[in-house]
mmCIF file of C-alpha atoms and ligand atoms in Angstrom:
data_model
loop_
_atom_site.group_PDB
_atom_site.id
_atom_site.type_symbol
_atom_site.label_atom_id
_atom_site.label_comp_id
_atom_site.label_asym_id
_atom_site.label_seq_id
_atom_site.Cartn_x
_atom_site.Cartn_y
_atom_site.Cartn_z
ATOM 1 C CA UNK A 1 -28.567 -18.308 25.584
ATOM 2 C CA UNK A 2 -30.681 -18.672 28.730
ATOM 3 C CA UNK A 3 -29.393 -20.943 31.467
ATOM 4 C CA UNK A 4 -29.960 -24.327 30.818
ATOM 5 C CA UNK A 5 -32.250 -25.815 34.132
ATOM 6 C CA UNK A 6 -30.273 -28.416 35.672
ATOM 7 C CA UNK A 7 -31.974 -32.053 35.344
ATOM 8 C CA UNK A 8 -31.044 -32.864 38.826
ATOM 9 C CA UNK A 9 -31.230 -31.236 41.931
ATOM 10 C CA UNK A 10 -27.719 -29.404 43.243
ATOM 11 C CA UNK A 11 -27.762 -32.172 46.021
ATOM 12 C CA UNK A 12 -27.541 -34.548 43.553
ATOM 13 C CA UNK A 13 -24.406 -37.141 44.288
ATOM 14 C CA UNK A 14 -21.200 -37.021 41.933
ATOM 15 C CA UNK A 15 -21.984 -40.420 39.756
ATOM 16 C CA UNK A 16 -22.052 -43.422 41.236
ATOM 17 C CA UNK A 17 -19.136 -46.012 40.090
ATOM 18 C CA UNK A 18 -20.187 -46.871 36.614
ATOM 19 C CA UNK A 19 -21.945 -43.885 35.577
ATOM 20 C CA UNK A 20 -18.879 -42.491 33.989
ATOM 21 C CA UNK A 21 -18.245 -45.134 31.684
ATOM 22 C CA UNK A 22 -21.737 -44.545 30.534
ATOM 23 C CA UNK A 23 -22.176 -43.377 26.944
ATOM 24 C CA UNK A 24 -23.763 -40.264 26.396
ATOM 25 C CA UNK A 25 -27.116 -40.645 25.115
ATOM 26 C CA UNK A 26 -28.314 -38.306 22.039
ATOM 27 C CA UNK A 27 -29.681 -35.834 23.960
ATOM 28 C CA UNK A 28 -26.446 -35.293 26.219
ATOM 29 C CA UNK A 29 -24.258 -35.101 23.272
ATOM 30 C CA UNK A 30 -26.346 -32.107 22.118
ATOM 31 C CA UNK A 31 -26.534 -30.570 25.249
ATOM 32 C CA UNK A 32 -22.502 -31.570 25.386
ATOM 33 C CA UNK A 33 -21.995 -29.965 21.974
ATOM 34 C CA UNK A 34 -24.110 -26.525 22.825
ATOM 35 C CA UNK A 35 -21.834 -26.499 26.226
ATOM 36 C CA UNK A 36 -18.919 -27.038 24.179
ATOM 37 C CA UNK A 37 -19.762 -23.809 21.293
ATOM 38 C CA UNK A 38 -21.286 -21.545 24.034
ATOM 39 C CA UNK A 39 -19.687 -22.875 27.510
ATOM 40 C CA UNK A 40 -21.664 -19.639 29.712
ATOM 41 C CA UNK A 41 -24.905 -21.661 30.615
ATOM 42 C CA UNK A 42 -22.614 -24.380 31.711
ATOM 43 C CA UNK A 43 -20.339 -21.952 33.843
ATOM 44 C CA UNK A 44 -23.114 -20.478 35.189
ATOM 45 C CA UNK A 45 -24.721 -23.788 36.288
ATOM 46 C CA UNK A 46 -21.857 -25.254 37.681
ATOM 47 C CA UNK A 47 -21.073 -22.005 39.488
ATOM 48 C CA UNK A 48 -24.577 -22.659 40.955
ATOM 49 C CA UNK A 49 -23.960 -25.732 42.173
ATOM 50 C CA UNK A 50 -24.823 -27.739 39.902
ATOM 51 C CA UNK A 51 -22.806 -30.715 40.155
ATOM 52 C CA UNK A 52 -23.796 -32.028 36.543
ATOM 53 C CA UNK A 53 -22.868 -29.141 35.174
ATOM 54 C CA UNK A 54 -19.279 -29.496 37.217
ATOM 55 C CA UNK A 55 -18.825 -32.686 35.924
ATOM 56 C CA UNK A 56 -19.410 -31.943 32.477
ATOM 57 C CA UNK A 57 -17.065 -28.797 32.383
ATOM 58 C CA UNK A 58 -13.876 -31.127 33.899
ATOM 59 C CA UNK A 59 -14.816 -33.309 30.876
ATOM 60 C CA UNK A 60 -14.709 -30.162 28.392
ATOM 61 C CA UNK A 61 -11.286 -29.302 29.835
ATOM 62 C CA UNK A 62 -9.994 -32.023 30.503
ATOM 63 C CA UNK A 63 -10.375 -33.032 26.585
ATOM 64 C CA UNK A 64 -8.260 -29.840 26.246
ATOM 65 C CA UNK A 65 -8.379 -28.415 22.695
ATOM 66 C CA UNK A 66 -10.306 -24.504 21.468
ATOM 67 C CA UNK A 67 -13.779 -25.795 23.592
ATOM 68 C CA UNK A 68 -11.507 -26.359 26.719
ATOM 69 C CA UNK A 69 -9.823 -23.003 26.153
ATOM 70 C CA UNK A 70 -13.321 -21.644 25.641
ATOM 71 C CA UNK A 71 -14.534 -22.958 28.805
ATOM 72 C CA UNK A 72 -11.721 -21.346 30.849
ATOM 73 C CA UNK A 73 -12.414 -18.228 29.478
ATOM 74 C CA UNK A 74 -15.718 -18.099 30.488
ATOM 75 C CA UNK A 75 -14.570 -18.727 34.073
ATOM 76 C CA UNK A 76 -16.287 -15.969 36.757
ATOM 77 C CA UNK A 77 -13.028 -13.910 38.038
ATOM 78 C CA UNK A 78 -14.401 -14.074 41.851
ATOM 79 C CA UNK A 79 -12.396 -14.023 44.529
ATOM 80 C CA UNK A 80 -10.127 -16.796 44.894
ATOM 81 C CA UNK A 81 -10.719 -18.535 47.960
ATOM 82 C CA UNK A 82 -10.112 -21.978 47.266
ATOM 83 C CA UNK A 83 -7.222 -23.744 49.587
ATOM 84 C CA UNK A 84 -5.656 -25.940 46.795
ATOM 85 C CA UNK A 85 -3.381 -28.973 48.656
ATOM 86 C CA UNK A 86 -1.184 -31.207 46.552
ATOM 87 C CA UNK A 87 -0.479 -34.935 47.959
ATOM 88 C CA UNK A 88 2.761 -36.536 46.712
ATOM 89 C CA UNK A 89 4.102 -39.865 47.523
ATOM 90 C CA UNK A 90 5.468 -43.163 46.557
ATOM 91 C CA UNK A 91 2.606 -45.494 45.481
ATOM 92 C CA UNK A 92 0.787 -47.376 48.656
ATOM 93 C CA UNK A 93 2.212 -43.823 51.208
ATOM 94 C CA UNK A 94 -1.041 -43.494 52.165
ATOM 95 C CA UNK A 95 -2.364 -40.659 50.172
ATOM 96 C CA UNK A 96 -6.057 -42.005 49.122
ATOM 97 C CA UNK A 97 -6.552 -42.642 52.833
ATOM 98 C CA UNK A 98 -5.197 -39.585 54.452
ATOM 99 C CA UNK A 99 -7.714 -37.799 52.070
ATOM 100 C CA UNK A 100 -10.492 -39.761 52.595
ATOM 101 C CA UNK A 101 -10.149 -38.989 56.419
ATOM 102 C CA UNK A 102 -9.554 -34.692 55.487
ATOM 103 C CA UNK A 103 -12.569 -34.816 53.987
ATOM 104 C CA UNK A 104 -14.528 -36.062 56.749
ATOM 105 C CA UNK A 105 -12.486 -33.394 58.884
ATOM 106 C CA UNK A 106 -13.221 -31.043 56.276
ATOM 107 C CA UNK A 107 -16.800 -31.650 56.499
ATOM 108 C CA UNK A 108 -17.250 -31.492 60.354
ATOM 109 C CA UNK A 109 -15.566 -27.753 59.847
ATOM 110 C CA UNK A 110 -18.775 -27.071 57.706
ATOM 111 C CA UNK A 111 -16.287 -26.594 54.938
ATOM 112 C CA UNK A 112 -16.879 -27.755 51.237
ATOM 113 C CA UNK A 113 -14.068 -29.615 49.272
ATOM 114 C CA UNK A 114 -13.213 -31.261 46.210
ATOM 115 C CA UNK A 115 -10.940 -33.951 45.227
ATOM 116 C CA UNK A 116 -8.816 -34.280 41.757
ATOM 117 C CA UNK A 117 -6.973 -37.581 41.555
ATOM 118 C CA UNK A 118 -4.734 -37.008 38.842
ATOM 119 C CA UNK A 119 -3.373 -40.370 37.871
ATOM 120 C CA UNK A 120 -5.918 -43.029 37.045
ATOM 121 C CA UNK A 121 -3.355 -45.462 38.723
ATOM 122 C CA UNK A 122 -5.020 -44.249 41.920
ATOM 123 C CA UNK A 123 -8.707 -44.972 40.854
ATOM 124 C CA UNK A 124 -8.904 -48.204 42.195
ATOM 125 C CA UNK A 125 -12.231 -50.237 41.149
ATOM 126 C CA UNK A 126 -15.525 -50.897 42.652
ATOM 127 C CA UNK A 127 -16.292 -46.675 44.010
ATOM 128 C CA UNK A 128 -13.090 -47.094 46.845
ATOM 129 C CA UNK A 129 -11.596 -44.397 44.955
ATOM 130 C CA UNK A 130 -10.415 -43.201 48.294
ATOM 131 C CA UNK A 131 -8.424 -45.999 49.522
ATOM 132 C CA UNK A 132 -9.724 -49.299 51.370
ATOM 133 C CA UNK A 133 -10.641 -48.055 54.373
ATOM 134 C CA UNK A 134 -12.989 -45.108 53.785
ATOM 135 C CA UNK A 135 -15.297 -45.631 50.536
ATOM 136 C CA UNK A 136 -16.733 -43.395 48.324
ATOM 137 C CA UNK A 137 -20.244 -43.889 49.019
ATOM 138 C CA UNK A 138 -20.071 -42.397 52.670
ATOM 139 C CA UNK A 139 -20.150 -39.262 50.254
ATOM 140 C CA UNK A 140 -22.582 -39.861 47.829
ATOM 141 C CA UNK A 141 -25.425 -38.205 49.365
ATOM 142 C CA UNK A 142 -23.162 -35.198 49.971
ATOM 143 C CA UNK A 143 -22.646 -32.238 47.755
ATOM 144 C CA UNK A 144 -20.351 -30.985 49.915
ATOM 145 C CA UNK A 145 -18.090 -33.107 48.683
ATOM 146 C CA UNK A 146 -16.928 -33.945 45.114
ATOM 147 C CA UNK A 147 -14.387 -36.569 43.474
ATOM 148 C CA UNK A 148 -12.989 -36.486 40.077
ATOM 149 C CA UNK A 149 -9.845 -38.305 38.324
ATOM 150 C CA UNK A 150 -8.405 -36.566 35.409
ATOM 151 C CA UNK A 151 -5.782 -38.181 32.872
ATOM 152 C CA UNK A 152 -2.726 -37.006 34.213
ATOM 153 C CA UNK A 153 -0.790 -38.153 30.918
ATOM 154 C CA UNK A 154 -1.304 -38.355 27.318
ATOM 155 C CA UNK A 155 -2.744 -34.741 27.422
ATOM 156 C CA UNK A 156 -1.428 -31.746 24.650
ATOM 157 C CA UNK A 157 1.102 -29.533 27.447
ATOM 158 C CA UNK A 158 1.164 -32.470 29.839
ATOM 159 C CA UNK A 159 0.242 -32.321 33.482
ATOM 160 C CA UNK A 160 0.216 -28.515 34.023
ATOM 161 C CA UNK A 161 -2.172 -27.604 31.708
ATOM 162 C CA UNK A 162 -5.060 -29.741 32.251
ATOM 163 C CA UNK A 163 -4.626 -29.937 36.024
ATOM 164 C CA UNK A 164 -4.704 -26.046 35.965
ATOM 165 C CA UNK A 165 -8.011 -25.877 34.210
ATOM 166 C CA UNK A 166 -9.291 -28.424 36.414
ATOM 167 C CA UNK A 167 -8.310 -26.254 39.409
ATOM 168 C CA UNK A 168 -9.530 -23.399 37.691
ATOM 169 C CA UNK A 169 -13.162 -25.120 37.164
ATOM 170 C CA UNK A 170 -12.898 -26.288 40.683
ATOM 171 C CA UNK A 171 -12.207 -22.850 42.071
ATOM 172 C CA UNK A 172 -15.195 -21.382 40.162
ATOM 173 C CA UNK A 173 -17.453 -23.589 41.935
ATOM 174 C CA UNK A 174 -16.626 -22.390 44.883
ATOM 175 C CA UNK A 175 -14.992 -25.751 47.102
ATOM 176 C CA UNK A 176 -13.487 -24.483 50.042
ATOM 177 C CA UNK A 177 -10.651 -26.797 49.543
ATOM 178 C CA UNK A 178 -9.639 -28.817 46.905
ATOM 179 C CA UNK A 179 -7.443 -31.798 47.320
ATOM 180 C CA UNK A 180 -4.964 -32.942 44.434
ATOM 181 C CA UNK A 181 -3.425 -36.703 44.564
ATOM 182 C CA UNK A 182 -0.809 -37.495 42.456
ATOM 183 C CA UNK A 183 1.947 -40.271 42.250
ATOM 184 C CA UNK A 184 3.510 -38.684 38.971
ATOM 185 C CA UNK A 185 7.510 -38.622 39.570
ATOM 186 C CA UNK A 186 9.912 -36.117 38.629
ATOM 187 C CA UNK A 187 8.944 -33.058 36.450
ATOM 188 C CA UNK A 188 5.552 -34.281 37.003
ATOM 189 C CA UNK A 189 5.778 -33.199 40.930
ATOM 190 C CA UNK A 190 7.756 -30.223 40.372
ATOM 191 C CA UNK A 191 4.539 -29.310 37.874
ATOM 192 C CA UNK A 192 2.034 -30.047 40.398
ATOM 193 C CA UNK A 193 3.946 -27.708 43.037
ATOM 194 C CA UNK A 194 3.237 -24.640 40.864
ATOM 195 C CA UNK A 195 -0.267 -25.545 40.726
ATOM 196 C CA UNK A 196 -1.015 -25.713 44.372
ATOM 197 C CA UNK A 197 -1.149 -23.161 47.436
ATOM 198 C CA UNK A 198 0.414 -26.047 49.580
ATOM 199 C CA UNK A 199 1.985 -29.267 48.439
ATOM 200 C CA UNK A 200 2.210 -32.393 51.254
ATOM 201 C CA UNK A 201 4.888 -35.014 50.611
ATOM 202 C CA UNK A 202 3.339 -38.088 52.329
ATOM 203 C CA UNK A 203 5.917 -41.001 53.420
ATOM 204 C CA UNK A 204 5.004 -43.905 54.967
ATOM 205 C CA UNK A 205 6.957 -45.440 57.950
ATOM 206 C CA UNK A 206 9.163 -48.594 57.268
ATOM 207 C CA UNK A 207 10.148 -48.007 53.774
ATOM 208 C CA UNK A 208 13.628 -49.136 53.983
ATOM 209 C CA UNK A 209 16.880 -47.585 55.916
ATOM 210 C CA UNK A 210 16.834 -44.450 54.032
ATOM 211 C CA UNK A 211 13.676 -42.578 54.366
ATOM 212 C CA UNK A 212 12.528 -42.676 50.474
ATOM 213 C CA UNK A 213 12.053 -38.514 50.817
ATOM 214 C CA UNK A 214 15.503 -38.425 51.491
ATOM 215 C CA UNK A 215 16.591 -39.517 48.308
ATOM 216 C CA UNK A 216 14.081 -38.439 45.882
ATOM 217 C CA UNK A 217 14.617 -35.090 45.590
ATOM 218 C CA UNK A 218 10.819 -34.462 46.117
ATOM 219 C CA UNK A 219 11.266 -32.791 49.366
ATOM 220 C CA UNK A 220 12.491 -29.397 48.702
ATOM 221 C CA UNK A 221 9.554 -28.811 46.798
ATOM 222 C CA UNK A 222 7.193 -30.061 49.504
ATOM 223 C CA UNK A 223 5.742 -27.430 52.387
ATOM 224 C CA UNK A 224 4.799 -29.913 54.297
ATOM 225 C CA UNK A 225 5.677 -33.518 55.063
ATOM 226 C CA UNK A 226 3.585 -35.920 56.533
ATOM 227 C CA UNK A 227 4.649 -39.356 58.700
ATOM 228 C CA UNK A 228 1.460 -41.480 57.741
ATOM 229 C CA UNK A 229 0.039 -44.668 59.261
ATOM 230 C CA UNK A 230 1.613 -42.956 62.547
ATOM 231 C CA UNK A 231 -0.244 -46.306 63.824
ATOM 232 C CA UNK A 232 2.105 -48.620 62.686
ATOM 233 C CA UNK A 233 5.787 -49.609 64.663
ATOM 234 C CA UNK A 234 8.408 -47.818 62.553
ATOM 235 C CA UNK A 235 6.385 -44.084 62.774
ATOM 236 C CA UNK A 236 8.615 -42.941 65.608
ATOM 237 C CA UNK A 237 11.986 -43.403 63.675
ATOM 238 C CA UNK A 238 10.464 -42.355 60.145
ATOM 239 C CA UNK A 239 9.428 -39.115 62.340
ATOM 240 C CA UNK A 240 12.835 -38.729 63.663
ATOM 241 C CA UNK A 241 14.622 -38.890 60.739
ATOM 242 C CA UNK A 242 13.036 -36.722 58.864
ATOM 243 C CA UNK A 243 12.118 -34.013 61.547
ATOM 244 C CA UNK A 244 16.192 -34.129 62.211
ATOM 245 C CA UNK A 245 16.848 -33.822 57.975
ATOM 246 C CA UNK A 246 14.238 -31.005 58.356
ATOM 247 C CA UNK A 247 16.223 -28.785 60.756
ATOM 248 C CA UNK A 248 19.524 -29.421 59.538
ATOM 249 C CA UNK A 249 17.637 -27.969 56.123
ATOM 250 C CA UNK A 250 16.583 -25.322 58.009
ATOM 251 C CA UNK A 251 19.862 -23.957 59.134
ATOM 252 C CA UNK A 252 21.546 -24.414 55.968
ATOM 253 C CA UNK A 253 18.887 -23.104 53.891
ATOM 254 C CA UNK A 254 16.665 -21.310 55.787
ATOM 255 C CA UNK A 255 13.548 -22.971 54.756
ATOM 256 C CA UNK A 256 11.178 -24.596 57.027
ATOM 257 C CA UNK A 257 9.875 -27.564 56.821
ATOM 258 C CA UNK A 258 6.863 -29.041 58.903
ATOM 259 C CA UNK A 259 7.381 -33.012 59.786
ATOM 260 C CA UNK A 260 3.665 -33.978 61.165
ATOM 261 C CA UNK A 261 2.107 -37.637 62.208
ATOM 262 C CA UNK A 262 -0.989 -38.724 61.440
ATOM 263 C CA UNK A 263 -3.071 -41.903 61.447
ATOM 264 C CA UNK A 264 -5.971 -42.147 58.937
ATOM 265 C CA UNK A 265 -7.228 -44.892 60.923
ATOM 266 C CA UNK A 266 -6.727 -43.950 64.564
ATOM 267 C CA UNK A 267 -7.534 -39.826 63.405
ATOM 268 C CA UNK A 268 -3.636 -38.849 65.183
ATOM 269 C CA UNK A 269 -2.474 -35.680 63.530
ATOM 270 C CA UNK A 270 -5.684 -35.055 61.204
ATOM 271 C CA UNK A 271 -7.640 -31.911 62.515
ATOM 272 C CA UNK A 272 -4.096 -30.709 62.681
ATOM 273 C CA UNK A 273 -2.740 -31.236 59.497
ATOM 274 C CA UNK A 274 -6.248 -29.960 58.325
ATOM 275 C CA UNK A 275 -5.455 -26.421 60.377
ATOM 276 C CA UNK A 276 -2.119 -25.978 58.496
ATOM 277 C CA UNK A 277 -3.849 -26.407 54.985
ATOM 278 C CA UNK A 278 -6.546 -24.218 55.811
ATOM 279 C CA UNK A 279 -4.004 -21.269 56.678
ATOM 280 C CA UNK A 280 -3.196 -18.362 53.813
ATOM 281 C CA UNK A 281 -0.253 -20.028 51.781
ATOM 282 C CA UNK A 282 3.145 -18.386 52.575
ATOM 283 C CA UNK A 283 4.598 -16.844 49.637
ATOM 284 C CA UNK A 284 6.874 -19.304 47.699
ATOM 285 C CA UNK A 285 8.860 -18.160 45.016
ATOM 286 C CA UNK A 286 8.550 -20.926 42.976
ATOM 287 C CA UNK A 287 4.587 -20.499 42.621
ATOM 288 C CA UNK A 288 5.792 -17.078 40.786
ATOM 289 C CA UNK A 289 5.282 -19.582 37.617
ATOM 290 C CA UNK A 290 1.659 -19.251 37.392
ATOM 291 C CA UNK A 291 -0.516 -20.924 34.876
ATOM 292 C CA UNK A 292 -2.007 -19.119 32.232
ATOM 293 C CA UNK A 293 -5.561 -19.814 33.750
ATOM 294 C CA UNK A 294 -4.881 -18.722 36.792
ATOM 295 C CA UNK A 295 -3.045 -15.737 35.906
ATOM 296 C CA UNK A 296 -5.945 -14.657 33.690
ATOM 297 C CA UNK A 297 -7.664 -15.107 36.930
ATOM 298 C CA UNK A 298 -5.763 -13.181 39.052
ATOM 299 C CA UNK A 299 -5.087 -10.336 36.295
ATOM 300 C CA UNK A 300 -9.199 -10.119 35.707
ATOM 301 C CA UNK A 301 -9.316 -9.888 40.070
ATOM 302 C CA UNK A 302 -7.094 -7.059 40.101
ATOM 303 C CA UNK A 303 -8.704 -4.918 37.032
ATOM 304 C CA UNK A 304 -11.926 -5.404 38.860
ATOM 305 C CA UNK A 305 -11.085 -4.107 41.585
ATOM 306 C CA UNK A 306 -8.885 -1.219 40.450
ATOM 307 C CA UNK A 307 -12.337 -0.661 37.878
ATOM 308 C CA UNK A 308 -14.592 -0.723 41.279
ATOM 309 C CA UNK A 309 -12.118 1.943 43.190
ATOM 310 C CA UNK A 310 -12.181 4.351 40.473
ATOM 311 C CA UNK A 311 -16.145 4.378 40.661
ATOM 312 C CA UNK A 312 -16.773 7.064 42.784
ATOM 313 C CA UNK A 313 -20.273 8.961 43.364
ATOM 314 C CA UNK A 314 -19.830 11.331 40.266
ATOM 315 C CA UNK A 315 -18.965 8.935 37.654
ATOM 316 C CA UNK A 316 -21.506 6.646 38.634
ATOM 317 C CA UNK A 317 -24.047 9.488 38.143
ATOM 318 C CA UNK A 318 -22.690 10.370 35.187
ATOM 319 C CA UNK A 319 -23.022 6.993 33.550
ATOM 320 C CA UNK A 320 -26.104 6.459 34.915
ATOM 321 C CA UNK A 321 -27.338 9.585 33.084
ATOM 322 C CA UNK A 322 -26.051 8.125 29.868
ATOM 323 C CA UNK A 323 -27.708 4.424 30.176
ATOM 324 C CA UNK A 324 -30.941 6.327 31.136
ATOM 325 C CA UNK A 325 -30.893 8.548 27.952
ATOM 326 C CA UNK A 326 -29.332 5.323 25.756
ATOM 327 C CA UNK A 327 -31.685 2.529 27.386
ATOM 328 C CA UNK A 328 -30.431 -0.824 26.624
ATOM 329 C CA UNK A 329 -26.964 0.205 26.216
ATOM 330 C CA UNK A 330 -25.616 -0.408 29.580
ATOM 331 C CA UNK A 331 -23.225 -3.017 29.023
ATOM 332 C CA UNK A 332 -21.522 -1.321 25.836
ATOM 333 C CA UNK A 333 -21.477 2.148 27.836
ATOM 334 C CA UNK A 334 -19.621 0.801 30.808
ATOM 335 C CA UNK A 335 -17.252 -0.866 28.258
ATOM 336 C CA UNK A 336 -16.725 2.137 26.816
ATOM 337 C CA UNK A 337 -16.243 4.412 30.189
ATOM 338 C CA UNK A 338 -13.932 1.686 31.243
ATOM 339 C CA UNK A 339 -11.760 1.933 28.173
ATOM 340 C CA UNK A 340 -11.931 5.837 28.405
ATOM 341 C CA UNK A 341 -10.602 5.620 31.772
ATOM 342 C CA UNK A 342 -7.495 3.140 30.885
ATOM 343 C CA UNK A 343 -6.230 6.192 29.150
HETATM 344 N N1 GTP B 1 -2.122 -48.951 59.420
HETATM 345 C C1 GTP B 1 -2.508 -48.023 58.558
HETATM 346 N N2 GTP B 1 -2.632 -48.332 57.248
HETATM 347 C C2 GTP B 1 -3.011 -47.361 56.399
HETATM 348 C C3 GTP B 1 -3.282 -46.035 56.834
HETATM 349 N N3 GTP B 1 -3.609 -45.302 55.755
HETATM 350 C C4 GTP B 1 -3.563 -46.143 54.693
HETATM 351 N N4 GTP B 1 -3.206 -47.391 55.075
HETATM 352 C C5 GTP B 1 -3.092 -48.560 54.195
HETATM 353 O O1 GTP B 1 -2.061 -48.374 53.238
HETATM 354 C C6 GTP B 1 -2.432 -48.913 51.974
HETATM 355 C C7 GTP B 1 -2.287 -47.872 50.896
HETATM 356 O O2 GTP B 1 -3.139 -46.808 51.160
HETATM 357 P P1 GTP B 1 -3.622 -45.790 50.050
HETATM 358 O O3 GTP B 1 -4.322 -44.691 50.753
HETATM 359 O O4 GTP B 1 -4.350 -46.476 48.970
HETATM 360 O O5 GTP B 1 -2.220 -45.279 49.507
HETATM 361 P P2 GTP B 1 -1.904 -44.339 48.237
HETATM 362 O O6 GTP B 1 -0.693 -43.565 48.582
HETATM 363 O O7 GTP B 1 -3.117 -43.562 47.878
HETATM 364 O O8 GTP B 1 -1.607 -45.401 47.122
HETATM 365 P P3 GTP B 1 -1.548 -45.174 45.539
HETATM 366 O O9 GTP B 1 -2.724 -44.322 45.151
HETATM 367 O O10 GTP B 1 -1.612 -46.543 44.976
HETATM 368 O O11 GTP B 1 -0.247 -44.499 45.289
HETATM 369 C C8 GTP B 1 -3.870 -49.405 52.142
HETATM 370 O O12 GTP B 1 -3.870 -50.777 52.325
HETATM 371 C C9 GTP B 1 -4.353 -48.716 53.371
HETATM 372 O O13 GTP B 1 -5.324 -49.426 54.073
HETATM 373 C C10 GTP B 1 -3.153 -45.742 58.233
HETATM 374 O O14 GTP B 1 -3.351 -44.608 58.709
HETATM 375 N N5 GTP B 1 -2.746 -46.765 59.040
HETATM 376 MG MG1 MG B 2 -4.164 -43.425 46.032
#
C-alpha cells in the first residue's frame, strides 16, 4: 500500500470544537476502513506528522477491538523519548489549568507535547478544554501542540488498556511530552501510575482541615505533589502540611516526595515543575507492571539494538553479497540471517 498523502498540511490545527462530533463522510469511512485492515499508511503518516492521521489512529485504538490491536502492532519501535506525566486530583484541583500553563512553558522550551484527557468529565464545552483561564484556541494554529480526550470508562480491559495504546500512538509521533489528566479514583489512579514515567498529585489549597491527599490514599503512588492556585490565602498551610507529611514519609519509608507551589495564573512554580518532569524518571518499582504495548515496545528496542551490535563489517559484506546475487530479496534475507543468528 503506498502512503496515503495527507489532505492537510502537518501544520494543520487538531479540530476545532465541533469537528469531532462530525460524521464521517463516505469517503472518510473508506479511508477509515482501509486504515483500519492495513493500519501502516496511517502509522506512517501520523509518524510524519500528520496530525489527521494522529487523530484518526487514537480513534482506531481507542475503539479497542483486532483493528486497535492491529494498529499497535504496526507501531515504529524508535527510541522512546517521550516524558509521559500523569495529573491526579479531586475534581476543580486545578489540573486543566496547571496544564494549560505547561504547555505554554513547554512550548517556550521549543519542546513538542501532547495532551490525553482521559475522563470526558474534564472536557468542558465550547473548545476550553483546558480550563477557564487558558483556551484551546491559543493552540490551534500550533502543531506543536495536540489535545485529545479518550473514554476513560466503558472500554473492554478498562483504563489501562486504552490509555496505553493512546500513549503508545502518542509516543510514535514523536511529542516530547505528553500530559495525561485524569480524575478517575481508586484502581483507576493506581492504573494510570503504571502508565506514566511521572505521576503529579495536584491539591488545591483550602479543601477542608485535612489536606484531601492525606486521606485518599492517592499519595504514595504520586512522585510528585503539587500545591496549586499557590495564589490564593490558604497555599502556605496546604504547603506546610503536606511538605511536613512528606518528610515524616520520608524517614519512615524512605521515599521522597517533592511538595512544589505553583500558580497557573501568576506562573509561581511552573518552569520549575516543568524541569522536574522533563528529568529521566527514577526507577519505580511499581512501573515494573508494564503494558503489553509498551513492553512490545521496549522488547522490539532492545532486539534492535542487540541485531545492530552483532552487525559487524564481515557480516554485512557477506549479506550484501547475497542480496546482490538474490536482487529483490533483501528483506527476506536479513530475516533469515537474523533468525540464523538467534541460534
Ligand atoms: N486562583 C486560581 N484559580 C485557579 C488556578 N488554576 C485553576 N484555577 C481555578 O480553579 C477552577 C478549576 O480549575 P480546573 O483547571 O478546571 O480544575 P480541574 O482539576 O481540571 O477540574 P476537573 O477537570 O473538573 O477535575 C477554575 O475555576 C480555575 O479558574 C490558579 O492558579 N489560581
Ligand atoms: Mg480538568
Amino acid at each position: 500500500m503506498t502512503r496515503r498523502p495527507s489532505a492537510r498540511p502537518a501544520s494543520a490545527p487538531y479540530s476545532a470544537p465541533g469537528r469531532r462530533s462530525r460524521r464521517l463522510s463516505n469517503s472518510s469511512r473508506v479511508t477509515l476502513l482501509a486504515a483500519m485492515a492495513d493500519p501502516s499508511a496511517l502509522v506512517a503518516a501520523l509518524v510524519d506528522g500528520d496530525r489527521r492521521a494522529l487523530a484518526r489512529a487514537l480513534s482506531i485504538v481507542d475503539r479497542g477491538g483486532a483493528a486497535g490491536d492491529a494498529l499497535c502492532q504496526a507501531l515504529p519501535l524508535s527510541t522512546i523519548r517521550s516524558r509521559i506525566v500523569g495529573f491526579t486530583g479531586a475534581g476543580g484541583a486545578g489540573k486543566s489549568t496547571l496544564i494549560a500553563a505547561l504547555i505554554g512553558a513547554t512550548r517556550e522550551r521549543g519542546l513538542t507535547v501532547a495532551v490525553l484527557a482521559m475522563d470526558p468529565a474534564s472536557v468542558i464545552g465550547g473548545g476550553a478544554l483546558l480550563g477557564d483561564r487558558v483556551r484551546m484556541e491559543e493552540y490551534h494554529a500550533d502543531s506543536g501542540v495536540f489535545v485529545r480526550s479518550v473514554a476513560a470508562r466503558g472500554n473492554a480491559g478498562g483504563i489501562s488498556r486504552s490509555t496505553a495504546s493512546a500513549l503508545a500512538v502518542l509516543r510514535a509521533a514523536g511529542f516530547d511530552a505528553i500530559f495525561v489528566e485524569s480524575i478517575g479514583a481508586g484502581q483507576d489512579q493506581i492504573d494510570l501510575a503504571s502508565l506514566v514515567d511521572t505521576l503529579v498529585l495536584v491539591e488545591a489549597p483550602n479543601l477542608g482541615d485535612d489536606v484531601q491527599a492525606l486521606k485518599s490514599g492517592v499519595r504514595e503512588h504520586a512522585d510528585i505533589i503539587v500545591v496549586a492556585k499557590s495564589d490564593i490565602p490558604g497555599a502556605d498551610a496546604s504547603v506546610a502540611i503536606l511538605t511536613a507529611n512528606a518528610r515524616d514519609e520520608a524517614q519512615s519509608t524512605g521515599i521522597e516526595r517533592s511538595v512544589v507551589r505553583v500558580s497557573a495564573y501568576t506562573g509561581e512554580g511552573i518552569a520549575d515543575l516543568l524541569d522536574r518532569l522533563l528529568e529521566p524518571p527514577r526507577p519505580n518499582a511499581r512501573r515494573e507492571s508494564i503494558p503489553a504495548a509498551q513492553l512490545r515496545a521496549l522488547v522490539a528496542d532492545e532486539a534492535a539494538k542487540l541485531a545492530i551490535e552483532t552487525l559487524d563489517g564481515p557480516t554485512l559484506a557477506r549479506l550484501q553479497a547475497r542480496i546482490d546475487a538474490e536482487p529483490g530479496h533483501a528483506r527476506q534475507i536479513a530475516r533469515e540471517w537474523l533468525i540464523d543468528s538467534r541460534r
